[in-house]
Amino acid sequence: MEHLKALGLGEQKIKETLKNAALTGTVTRAFSFISAGVELSATQKPLLFQACSKIKPQSAQFLELLVRKIIDKSLDTSLRVDTALEYVLANATKATFNEAEFDAACGVGVVVTPEEIERAVEEAIAKHRDDIVQNRYRFNVGKLLTEIRAALPWVDGKALKSEMDVQIFDLLGPKTEADDEQVGKKRKEKPSANATAETAVNSATKAATTPASTSDRSDGPRTMVDLMRNVDFHRPGENFKTDGYVVTPETERLLKEHLQRTGGKVRTRFPPEPNGILHIGHAKAININFAYAAANDGMCFLRYDDTNPEKEEEKFVLGIRDIVNWLGYKPFKVTYSSDYFQQLYEYAVVLIKKDLAYVCHQTADQMKGFTTEPSRWRDRPVAESLQLFEDMKNGKIDEGAATLRMKITLEEGKMDPVAYRIKFIPHHRTGTQWCIYPTYDYTHCLCDSLEDITHSLCTKEFQSRRSSYYWLCNALDIYCPVQWEYARLNVNYTVVSKRKINKLITENIVNDWDDPRLFTLSALRRKGYPAEAVNNFCAQMGLTGAQTSIDPAALEASVRDVLNLTAARTMAVLEPIKITISNYPHDGPVKLPVADFPNIPEKGSHEVWFDREVYIEQSDFVENADKSFRRLTPGQTVGLKYTGLMLRVESIVRAGGESGGLPKELICRSEACTATEKPKAYIHWVAKPVPAEVRLYEKLFIHKNPEDSNEVPGGFISDCATDTMRSVCAYVDEHLAGSKVYDKYQFERVGFFSVDPDSATGQLVFNRTVTLKEDAGKTN
């Protein structure tokens, strides 16, 4: 606690830090390297905390060096500390450590003089003078500052900005009213692009969750496109304004060429791997990528990341395309990573020639983890790696005997990720043309570059790959997109892992990928969830960077919101009991009109049969009921909806004819409902019914997180509930006989139901989509 206070941390920050035992221990160890009586300056305190919070376990032995360098003011800026952390991580496995090289890499002792700053600003302004004069104070000087920092990495930021402001003022003179007006308009149109990814996505979430004005509320829920219009991402071609984006001497040229090819349009992509069915988390990714493109008059690619022939199948390719279309999105173009296999191979050759990649013979087990032994083949001659890589391509090396690895350390400390591996497995598109296949870490950013993607939008777990994303594009001197991360969508009481769903299928717990008890998108569609409800749910979740888990009830609420407006009302009896009306008031069967939407009669109606024999729910009749029961009993009447009649029990026909048998038929007398004589409640019914199978589903898992070993020590399979699907033979109105697959209805007083693909001519099958929000379990 004292050490944290000595770092100048606030009370709340101290509480948060104490929850992190590893960080607290690192801070304590750092103070053990500080001599007694030494007081940290206001500048040194945040630098020391920065070093403690960012240092990786692999380079923990260098903590004393970093502390010493901060105390003696060698590392006097945040940039120098970050550079030092990167340097010690990259050199953590070397036998000897050269402190002089460390100092040089971190710019220790380097002082950028005011004269150098002045000269650099003059040159930058001269280079862009025409644009500055034309755009005046609308010109974004961030580009110039980035260029100068690339040339003078250790320049003092405040001094640089001050000199830039002075020279811009000298060139343009004081701001005019026109300047202020134009700048103001620009800021209103687009907030600053220098926010972090989390700031950007959180701003969108705030906009989406802010109550709409009275005039907006009539338009229904905000859509994903509405949400994405408020996201503070960079504009096409302004990649360099994004925090963390790496600028090289080629960046300006590459961005200009990119804009010429794309016309400045926003370009996104949804990149699923075709080795399984999409789940609810993918719905968020689909919506974000397609909606951001739509919100900015751009385009979105559907790109299949098909680099693993072992698990990919054509049926998954078709299933993914089908779901994207179902959600209402049309890709600008459908592409495959395999479209670029030749170009990706050629890029790999370039990396080898630059000595940025090498062929390695470590086994997969030897490369696992983050503290692995460095490869003894890392420094093999370039010519040797080129020949071996060619041999890999030509099938001359056994599977698992060699990989191509990139010379880079990822954020989490993983060294030299694999770029290519050998697999003697035919590919679903390229057949046996290739026996080496690129990995995700290698392929993804390069395909983004080849397709001129402007915004590579992905979930937070890929944040640790951002540095390798930028490194690889820049190592090849090709256009580098910007990666933005958002929180993935997690839902309780389910699993979405392809491996785990496969396990549920093979264990005969569920039937297939589209079993309505799962949260795959094909399962949700089969269960009857409207695509609009799934999209609205994603919009309501927002674009926050904070990881959250959502209860399925939130998704069900979105489903009800849509089905309340779109699912026609009808009557169906799930567990029927027969009623014979002894004084039936008509000569024979009659048809009665029933509104599809009782509160909106102009939306149409249908006709239902009424006859001497009708069927009601068994639960709507009780022989011995207390006063709270408001439906049919031997001493209490109940109304039949839409008939103007109420029923009174005259006698009970029992199973087997025995006095103690269960009721199987009720003989009732009808009475007209009047202003003075009316029942306590009205119930639904059917006459001249059509039999149908109705499937009722419950939660598949008992615990919120079936994958949590603390809650479920026996594994997720042991957490599966029993009797999660029950099939009943129900009776529905005759007018439903012509229903088509996925037609949706509200069975009055029961819930929302959808026609299942198992339906056949003369045999309807319905799935219960959701219960009625307030009526589920009601007893009156």
mmCIF file of N, CA and C in Angstrom, residues 496-604:
data_model
loop_
_atom_site.group_PDB
_atom_site.id
_atom_site.type_symbol
_atom_site.label_atom_id
_atom_site.label_comp_id
_atom_site.label_asym_id
_atom_site.label_seq_id
_atom_site.Cartn_x
_atom_site.Cartn_y
_atom_site.Cartn_z
ATOM 1 N N VAL A 496 -20.385 -22.065 -27.219
ATOM 2 C CA VAL A 496 -20.376 -21.734 -28.650
ATOM 3 C C VAL A 496 -19.154 -22.305 -29.360
ATOM 4 N N SER A 497 -18.243 -22.895 -28.607
ATOM 5 C CA SER A 497 -17.067 -23.515 -29.208
ATOM 6 C C SER A 497 -17.501 -24.611 -30.179
ATOM 7 N N LYS A 498 -16.901 -24.598 -31.379
ATOM 8 C CA LYS A 498 -17.239 -25.620 -32.374
ATOM 9 C C LYS A 498 -16.933 -27.012 -31.849
ATOM 10 N N ARG A 499 -15.796 -27.154 -31.165
ATOM 11 C CA ARG A 499 -15.414 -28.458 -30.617
ATOM 12 C C ARG A 499 -16.447 -28.936 -29.593
ATOM 13 N N LYS A 500 -16.934 -28.023 -28.760
ATOM 14 C CA LYS A 500 -17.860 -28.424 -27.705
ATOM 15 C C LYS A 500 -19.252 -28.717 -28.269
ATOM 16 N N ILE A 501 -19.668 -27.962 -29.266
ATOM 17 C CA ILE A 501 -20.955 -28.273 -29.909
ATOM 18 C C ILE A 501 -20.872 -29.631 -30.598
ATOM 19 N N ASN A 502 -19.740 -29.903 -31.239
ATOM 20 C CA ASN A 502 -19.545 -31.223 -31.855
ATOM 21 C C ASN A 502 -19.666 -32.325 -30.809
ATOM 22 N N LYS A 503 -19.124 -32.078 -29.611
ATOM 23 C CA LYS A 503 -19.208 -33.051 -28.524
ATOM 24 C C LYS A 503 -20.667 -33.275 -28.123
ATOM 25 N N LEU A 504 -21.452 -32.202 -28.034
ATOM 26 C CA LEU A 504 -22.871 -32.330 -27.703
ATOM 27 C C LEU A 504 -23.610 -33.159 -28.753
ATOM 28 N N ILE A 505 -23.204 -32.998 -30.009
ATOM 29 C CA ILE A 505 -23.852 -33.741 -31.097
ATOM 30 C C ILE A 505 -23.474 -35.220 -31.026
ATOM 31 N N THR A 506 -22.180 -35.494 -30.884
ATOM 32 C CA THR A 506 -21.731 -36.892 -30.858
ATOM 33 C C THR A 506 -22.230 -37.632 -29.622
ATOM 34 N N GLU A 507 -22.480 -36.899 -28.522
ATOM 35 C CA GLU A 507 -23.014 -37.520 -27.305
ATOM 36 C C GLU A 507 -24.541 -37.634 -27.345
ATOM 37 N N ASN A 508 -25.149 -37.236 -28.485
ATOM 38 C CA ASN A 508 -26.609 -37.309 -28.685
ATOM 39 C C ASN A 508 -27.386 -36.473 -27.672
ATOM 40 N N ILE A 509 -26.754 -35.399 -27.204
ATOM 41 C CA ILE A 509 -27.448 -34.472 -26.306
ATOM 42 C C ILE A 509 -28.283 -33.491 -27.116
ATOM 43 N N VAL A 510 -27.744 -33.060 -28.259
ATOM 44 C CA VAL A 510 -28.509 -32.268 -29.228
ATOM 45 C C VAL A 510 -28.438 -33.000 -30.564
ATOM 46 N N ASN A 511 -29.296 -32.599 -31.489
ATOM 47 C CA ASN A 511 -29.416 -33.345 -32.748
ATOM 48 C C ASN A 511 -28.410 -32.921 -33.803
ATOM 49 N N ASP A 512 -28.180 -31.609 -33.921
ATOM 50 C CA ASP A 512 -27.259 -31.123 -34.948
ATOM 51 C C ASP A 512 -26.926 -29.673 -34.638
ATOM 52 N N TRP A 513 -26.169 -29.036 -35.560
ATOM 53 C CA TRP A 513 -25.750 -27.650 -35.369
ATOM 54 C C TRP A 513 -26.942 -26.688 -35.242
ATOM 55 N N ASP A 514 -28.090 -27.072 -35.811
ATOM 56 C CA ASP A 514 -29.245 -26.174 -35.773
ATOM 57 C C ASP A 514 -30.287 -26.608 -34.750
ATOM 58 N N ASP A 515 -29.877 -27.413 -33.773
ATOM 59 C CA ASP A 515 -30.802 -27.790 -32.711
ATOM 60 C C ASP A 515 -31.220 -26.526 -31.959
ATOM 61 N N PRO A 516 -32.532 -26.272 -31.796
ATOM 62 C CA PRO A 516 -33.010 -25.016 -31.196
ATOM 63 C C PRO A 516 -32.565 -24.766 -29.760
ATOM 64 N N ARG A 517 -31.930 -25.739 -29.117
ATOM 65 C CA ARG A 517 -31.422 -25.502 -27.764
ATOM 66 C C ARG A 517 -30.048 -24.842 -27.780
ATOM 67 N N LEU A 518 -29.434 -24.767 -28.948
ATOM 68 C CA LEU A 518 -28.121 -24.131 -29.081
ATOM 69 C C LEU A 518 -28.277 -22.650 -29.394
ATOM 70 N N PHE A 519 -27.133 -21.945 -29.367
ATOM 71 C CA PHE A 519 -27.146 -20.528 -29.722
ATOM 72 C C PHE A 519 -26.342 -20.283 -31.002
ATOM 73 N N THR A 520 -26.320 -21.307 -31.883
ATOM 74 C CA THR A 520 -25.843 -21.039 -33.234
ATOM 75 C C THR A 520 -26.936 -20.243 -33.934
ATOM 76 N N LEU A 521 -26.547 -19.490 -34.951
ATOM 77 C CA LEU A 521 -27.545 -18.661 -35.636
ATOM 78 C C LEU A 521 -28.534 -19.525 -36.410
ATOM 79 N N SER A 522 -28.072 -20.656 -36.938
ATOM 80 C CA SER A 522 -29.004 -21.546 -37.638
ATOM 81 C C SER A 522 -30.004 -22.144 -36.641
ATOM 82 N N ALA A 523 -29.565 -22.381 -35.396
ATOM 83 C CA ALA A 523 -30.476 -22.891 -34.367
ATOM 84 C C ALA A 523 -31.501 -21.842 -33.970
ATOM 85 N N LEU A 524 -31.042 -20.592 -33.820
ATOM 86 C CA LEU A 524 -31.964 -19.518 -33.456
ATOM 87 C C LEU A 524 -32.994 -19.286 -34.561
ATOM 88 N N ARG A 525 -32.547 -19.347 -35.814
ATOM 89 C CA ARG A 525 -33.507 -19.191 -36.923
ATOM 90 C C ARG A 525 -34.525 -20.322 -36.895
ATOM 91 N N ARG A 526 -34.041 -21.563 -36.688
ATOM 92 C CA ARG A 526 -34.961 -22.705 -36.661
ATOM 93 C C ARG A 526 -35.950 -22.588 -35.510
ATOM 94 N N LYS A 527 -35.481 -22.055 -34.399
ATOM 95 C CA LYS A 527 -36.369 -21.894 -33.253
ATOM 96 C C LYS A 527 -37.431 -20.830 -33.503
ATOM 97 N N GLY A 528 -37.165 -19.948 -34.460
ATOM 98 C CA GLY A 528 -38.154 -18.925 -34.800
ATOM 99 C C GLY A 528 -37.736 -17.507 -34.507
ATOM 100 N N TYR A 529 -36.470 -17.312 -34.105
ATOM 101 C CA TYR A 529 -36.014 -15.951 -33.841
ATOM 102 C C TYR A 529 -35.961 -15.168 -35.156
ATOM 103 N N PRO A 530 -36.607 -14.012 -35.235
ATOM 104 C CA PRO A 530 -36.514 -13.201 -36.457
ATOM 105 C C PRO A 530 -35.126 -12.575 -36.576
ATOM 106 N N ALA A 531 -34.639 -12.466 -37.798
ATOM 107 C CA ALA A 531 -33.332 -11.833 -38.016
ATOM 108 C C ALA A 531 -33.319 -10.413 -37.467
ATOM 109 N N GLU A 532 -34.425 -9.700 -37.622
ATOM 110 C CA GLU A 532 -34.499 -8.322 -37.121
ATOM 111 C C GLU A 532 -34.273 -8.267 -35.617
ATOM 112 N N ALA A 533 -34.774 -9.262 -34.893
ATOM 113 C CA ALA A 533 -34.602 -9.288 -33.444
ATOM 114 C C ALA A 533 -33.141 -9.515 -33.070
ATOM 115 N N VAL A 534 -32.461 -10.397 -33.804
ATOM 116 C CA VAL A 534 -31.043 -10.645 -33.540
ATOM 117 C C VAL A 534 -30.241 -9.373 -33.802
ATOM 118 N N ASN A 535 -30.538 -8.695 -34.902
ATOM 119 C CA ASN A 535 -29.828 -7.456 -35.235
ATOM 120 C C ASN A 535 -30.094 -6.369 -34.196
ATOM 121 N N ASN A 536 -31.355 -6.242 -33.781
ATOM 122 C CA ASN A 536 -31.693 -5.238 -32.761
ATOM 123 C C ASN A 536 -30.978 -5.533 -31.447
ATOM 124 N N PHE A 537 -30.910 -6.808 -31.096
ATOM 125 C CA PHE A 537 -30.217 -7.213 -29.868
ATOM 126 C C PHE A 537 -28.753 -6.790 -29.917
ATOM 127 N N CYS A 538 -28.105 -7.014 -31.056
ATOM 128 C CA CYS A 538 -26.697 -6.615 -31.199
ATOM 129 C C CYS A 538 -26.546 -5.105 -31.046
ATOM 130 N N ALA A 539 -27.495 -4.347 -31.610
ATOM 131 C CA ALA A 539 -27.434 -2.887 -31.497
ATOM 132 C C ALA A 539 -27.623 -2.448 -30.050
ATOM 133 N N GLN A 540 -28.519 -3.119 -29.331
ATOM 134 C CA GLN A 540 -28.772 -2.759 -27.937
ATOM 135 C C GLN A 540 -27.567 -3.054 -27.052
ATOM 136 N N MET A 541 -26.802 -4.072 -27.410
ATOM 137 C CA MET A 541 -25.602 -4.400 -26.634
ATOM 138 C C MET A 541 -24.525 -3.336 -26.811
ATOM 139 N N GLY A 542 -24.606 -2.555 -27.891
ATOM 140 C CA GLY A 542 -23.640 -1.494 -28.124
ATOM 141 C C GLY A 542 -22.306 -2.029 -28.594
ATOM 142 N N LEU A 543 -21.304 -1.148 -28.583
ATOM 143 C CA LEU A 543 -19.988 -1.475 -29.126
ATOM 144 C C LEU A 543 -18.923 -1.306 -28.051
ATOM 145 N N THR A 544 -19.302 -1.570 -26.806
ATOM 146 C CA THR A 544 -18.379 -1.353 -25.695
ATOM 147 C C THR A 544 -17.150 -2.250 -25.794
ATOM 148 N N GLY A 545 -16.048 -1.770 -25.216
ATOM 149 C CA GLY A 545 -14.838 -2.570 -25.156
ATOM 150 C C GLY A 545 -14.780 -3.429 -23.906
ATOM 151 N N ALA A 546 -15.738 -3.260 -22.990
ATOM 152 C CA ALA A 546 -15.750 -4.025 -21.742
ATOM 153 C C ALA A 546 -16.392 -5.395 -21.960
ATOM 154 N N GLN A 547 -15.735 -6.436 -21.441
ATOM 155 C CA GLN A 547 -16.261 -7.790 -21.587
ATOM 156 C C GLN A 547 -17.472 -7.973 -20.667
ATOM 157 N N THR A 548 -18.573 -8.453 -21.237
ATOM 158 C CA THR A 548 -19.780 -8.699 -20.455
ATOM 159 C C THR A 548 -20.417 -10.006 -20.917
ATOM 160 N N SER A 549 -21.210 -10.595 -20.028
ATOM 161 C CA SER A 549 -21.985 -11.785 -20.372
ATOM 162 C C SER A 549 -23.460 -11.440 -20.235
ATOM 163 N N ILE A 550 -24.234 -11.792 -21.242
ATOM 164 C CA ILE A 550 -25.639 -11.407 -21.306
ATOM 165 C C ILE A 550 -26.517 -12.611 -21.007
ATOM 166 N N ASP A 551 -27.568 -12.400 -20.239
ATOM 167 C CA ASP A 551 -28.522 -13.462 -19.984
ATOM 168 C C ASP A 551 -29.392 -13.665 -21.225
ATOM 169 N N PRO A 552 -29.745 -14.907 -21.558
ATOM 170 C CA PRO A 552 -30.605 -15.146 -22.729
ATOM 171 C C PRO A 552 -31.918 -14.376 -22.682
ATOM 172 N N ALA A 553 -32.366 -14.001 -21.478
ATOM 173 C CA ALA A 553 -33.626 -13.257 -21.362
ATOM 174 C C ALA A 553 -33.570 -11.939 -22.126
ATOM 175 N N ALA A 554 -32.375 -11.329 -22.222
ATOM 176 C CA ALA A 554 -32.247 -10.064 -22.961
ATOM 177 C C ALA A 554 -32.494 -10.288 -24.447
ATOM 178 N N LEU A 555 -31.980 -11.390 -24.967
ATOM 179 C CA LEU A 555 -32.227 -11.718 -26.375
ATOM 180 C C LEU A 555 -33.691 -12.072 -26.588
ATOM 181 N N GLU A 556 -34.274 -12.811 -25.652
ATOM 182 C CA GLU A 556 -35.689 -13.168 -25.775
ATOM 183 C C GLU A 556 -36.574 -11.927 -25.778
ATOM 184 N N ALA A 557 -36.198 -10.911 -25.023
ATOM 185 C CA ALA A 557 -36.981 -9.671 -24.992
ATOM 186 C C ALA A 557 -36.977 -9.013 -26.366
ATOM 187 N N SER A 558 -35.829 -9.024 -27.041
ATOM 188 C CA SER A 558 -35.770 -8.466 -28.396
ATOM 189 C C SER A 558 -36.645 -9.256 -29.345
ATOM 190 N N VAL A 559 -36.670 -10.566 -29.156
ATOM 191 C CA VAL A 559 -37.504 -11.426 -30.009
ATOM 192 C C VAL A 559 -38.981 -11.079 -29.815
ATOM 193 N N ARG A 560 -39.391 -10.932 -28.562
ATOM 194 C CA ARG A 560 -40.795 -10.587 -28.311
ATOM 195 C C ARG A 560 -41.159 -9.235 -28.902
ATOM 196 N N ASP A 561 -40.239 -8.269 -28.801
ATOM 197 C CA ASP A 561 -40.519 -6.936 -29.344
ATOM 198 C C ASP A 561 -40.866 -7.011 -30.821
ATOM 199 N N VAL A 562 -40.136 -7.852 -31.555
ATOM 200 C CA VAL A 562 -40.378 -7.969 -32.996
ATOM 201 C C VAL A 562 -41.625 -8.808 -33.266
ATOM 202 N N LEU A 563 -41.740 -9.963 -32.591
ATOM 203 C CA LEU A 563 -42.871 -10.856 -32.865
ATOM 204 C C LEU A 563 -44.197 -10.243 -32.447
ATOM 205 N N ASN A 564 -44.194 -9.391 -31.438
ATOM 206 C CA ASN A 564 -45.439 -8.709 -31.051
ATOM 207 C C ASN A 564 -46.022 -7.910 -32.202
ATOM 208 N N LEU A 565 -45.140 -7.426 -33.073
ATOM 209 C CA LEU A 565 -45.576 -6.594 -34.203
ATOM 210 C C LEU A 565 -45.738 -7.383 -35.491
ATOM 211 N N THR A 566 -45.193 -8.599 -35.540
ATOM 212 C CA THR A 566 -45.153 -9.311 -36.834
ATOM 213 C C THR A 566 -45.808 -10.685 -36.824
ATOM 214 N N ALA A 567 -45.980 -11.307 -35.672
ATOM 215 C CA ALA A 567 -46.532 -12.665 -35.615
ATOM 216 C C ALA A 567 -48.045 -12.613 -35.415
ATOM 217 N N ALA A 568 -48.790 -13.107 -36.394
ATOM 218 C CA ALA A 568 -50.250 -13.083 -36.317
ATOM 219 C C ALA A 568 -50.742 -13.950 -35.158
ATOM 220 N N ARG A 569 -51.830 -13.495 -34.508
ATOM 221 C CA ARG A 569 -52.419 -14.262 -33.417
ATOM 222 C C ARG A 569 -53.265 -15.393 -34.000
ATOM 223 N N THR A 570 -53.236 -16.521 -33.310
ATOM 224 C CA THR A 570 -54.096 -17.641 -33.681
ATOM 225 C C THR A 570 -54.337 -18.455 -32.424
ATOM 226 N N MET A 571 -55.274 -19.420 -32.508
ATOM 227 C CA MET A 571 -55.545 -20.255 -31.338
ATOM 228 C C MET A 571 -55.008 -21.654 -31.577
ATOM 229 N N ALA A 572 -54.377 -22.198 -30.555
ATOM 230 C CA ALA A 572 -53.862 -23.564 -30.586
ATOM 231 C C ALA A 572 -53.925 -24.114 -29.169
ATOM 232 N N VAL A 573 -54.159 -25.410 -29.065
ATOM 233 C CA VAL A 573 -54.271 -26.062 -27.760
ATOM 234 C C VAL A 573 -53.167 -27.117 -27.683
ATOM 235 N N LEU A 574 -52.249 -26.941 -26.731
ATOM 236 C CA LEU A 574 -51.093 -27.832 -26.655
ATOM 237 C C LEU A 574 -51.430 -29.169 -25.984
ATOM 238 N N GLU A 575 -52.228 -29.154 -24.934
ATOM 239 C CA GLU A 575 -52.617 -30.385 -24.244
ATOM 240 C C GLU A 575 -54.149 -30.373 -24.143
ATOM 241 N N PRO A 576 -54.821 -30.899 -25.173
ATOM 242 C CA PRO A 576 -56.273 -30.703 -25.293
ATOM 243 C C PRO A 576 -57.118 -31.634 -24.420
ATOM 244 N N ILE A 577 -58.254 -31.096 -24.025
ATOM 245 C CA ILE A 577 -59.323 -31.892 -23.426
ATOM 246 C C ILE A 577 -60.602 -31.518 -24.166
ATOM 247 N N LYS A 578 -61.405 -32.524 -24.479
ATOM 248 C CA LYS A 578 -62.595 -32.322 -25.322
ATOM 249 C C LYS A 578 -63.764 -31.777 -24.505
ATOM 250 N N ILE A 579 -64.469 -30.859 -25.154
ATOM 251 C CA ILE A 579 -65.707 -30.323 -24.574
ATOM 252 C C ILE A 579 -66.829 -30.526 -25.581
ATOM 253 N N THR A 580 -67.946 -31.069 -25.124
ATOM 254 C CA THR A 580 -69.150 -31.183 -25.959
ATOM 255 C C THR A 580 -70.191 -30.215 -25.406
ATOM 256 N N ILE A 581 -70.677 -29.321 -26.279
ATOM 257 C CA ILE A 581 -71.644 -28.296 -25.858
ATOM 258 C C ILE A 581 -73.040 -28.878 -26.059
ATOM 259 N N SER A 582 -73.716 -29.198 -24.967
ATOM 260 C CA SER A 582 -75.006 -29.902 -25.046
ATOM 261 C C SER A 582 -76.077 -29.071 -25.742
ATOM 262 N N ASN A 583 -76.046 -27.775 -25.561
ATOM 263 C CA ASN A 583 -77.054 -26.906 -26.191
ATOM 264 C C ASN A 583 -76.414 -26.001 -27.243
ATOM 265 N N TYR A 584 -75.556 -26.611 -28.079
ATOM 266 C CA TYR A 584 -74.857 -25.848 -29.126
ATOM 267 C C TYR A 584 -75.865 -24.980 -29.887
ATOM 268 N N PRO A 585 -75.644 -23.675 -30.005
ATOM 269 C CA PRO A 585 -76.691 -22.772 -30.512
ATOM 270 C C PRO A 585 -76.818 -22.689 -32.039
ATOM 271 N N HIS A 586 -76.061 -23.464 -32.795
ATOM 272 C CA HIS A 586 -76.134 -23.401 -34.257
ATOM 273 C C HIS A 586 -76.526 -24.757 -34.825
ATOM 274 N N ASP A 587 -76.956 -24.759 -36.089
ATOM 275 C CA ASP A 587 -77.374 -26.008 -36.733
ATOM 276 C C ASP A 587 -76.186 -26.886 -37.113
ATOM 277 N N GLY A 588 -75.025 -26.322 -37.240
ATOM 278 C CA GLY A 588 -73.828 -27.066 -37.615
ATOM 279 C C GLY A 588 -72.603 -26.203 -37.412
ATOM 280 N N PRO A 589 -71.444 -26.633 -37.951
ATOM 281 C CA PRO A 589 -70.224 -25.830 -37.804
ATOM 282 C C PRO A 589 -70.391 -24.458 -38.456
ATOM 283 N N VAL A 590 -69.838 -23.422 -37.799
ATOM 284 C CA VAL A 590 -69.871 -22.068 -38.360
ATOM 285 C C VAL A 590 -68.462 -21.482 -38.295
ATOM 286 N N LYS A 591 -68.225 -20.502 -39.163
ATOM 287 C CA LYS A 591 -66.927 -19.826 -39.151
ATOM 288 C C LYS A 591 -67.060 -18.456 -38.497
ATOM 289 N N LEU A 592 -66.081 -18.145 -37.669
ATOM 290 C CA LEU A 592 -66.071 -16.867 -36.965
ATOM 291 C C LEU A 592 -64.828 -16.073 -37.393
ATOM 292 N N PRO A 593 -64.968 -14.779 -37.602
ATOM 293 C CA PRO A 593 -63.795 -13.965 -37.961
ATOM 294 C C PRO A 593 -62.961 -13.646 -36.719
ATOM 295 N N VAL A 594 -61.635 -13.735 -36.869
ATOM 296 C CA VAL A 594 -60.713 -13.414 -35.774
ATOM 297 C C VAL A 594 -59.609 -12.525 -36.335
ATOM 298 N N ALA A 595 -59.337 -11.409 -35.682
ATOM 299 C CA ALA A 595 -58.307 -10.478 -36.148
ATOM 300 C C ALA A 595 -56.927 -11.094 -35.972
ATOM 301 N N ASP A 596 -56.062 -10.874 -36.976
ATOM 302 C CA ASP A 596 -54.669 -11.341 -36.846
ATOM 303 C C ASP A 596 -53.940 -10.581 -35.744
ATOM 304 N N PHE A 597 -54.272 -9.307 -35.620
ATOM 305 C CA PHE A 597 -53.691 -8.466 -34.570
ATOM 306 C C PHE A 597 -54.846 -7.689 -33.935
ATOM 307 N N PRO A 598 -55.389 -8.176 -32.810
ATOM 308 C CA PRO A 598 -56.600 -7.577 -32.226
ATOM 309 C C PRO A 598 -56.522 -6.074 -32.025
ATOM 310 N N ASN A 599 -55.342 -5.533 -31.714
ATOM 311 C CA ASN A 599 -55.220 -4.091 -31.477
ATOM 312 C C ASN A 599 -55.028 -3.304 -32.764
ATOM 313 N N ILE A 600 -54.793 -4.034 -33.882
ATOM 314 C CA ILE A 600 -54.610 -3.361 -35.176
ATOM 315 C C ILE A 600 -55.460 -4.100 -36.206
ATOM 316 N N PRO A 601 -56.785 -3.947 -36.165
ATOM 317 C CA PRO A 601 -57.683 -4.729 -37.030
ATOM 318 C C PRO A 601 -57.422 -4.536 -38.523
ATOM 319 N N GLU A 602 -56.848 -3.374 -38.887
ATOM 320 C CA GLU A 602 -56.604 -3.124 -40.311
ATOM 321 C C GLU A 602 -55.511 -4.032 -40.891
ATOM 322 N N LYS A 603 -54.771 -4.754 -40.045
ATOM 323 C CA LYS A 603 -53.734 -5.652 -40.528
ATOM 324 C C LYS A 603 -54.282 -7.009 -40.978
ATOM 325 N N GLY A 604 -55.609 -7.175 -40.975
ATOM 326 C CA GLY A 604 -56.202 -8.394 -41.534
ATOM 327 C C GLY A 604 -56.782 -9.321 -40.493
#
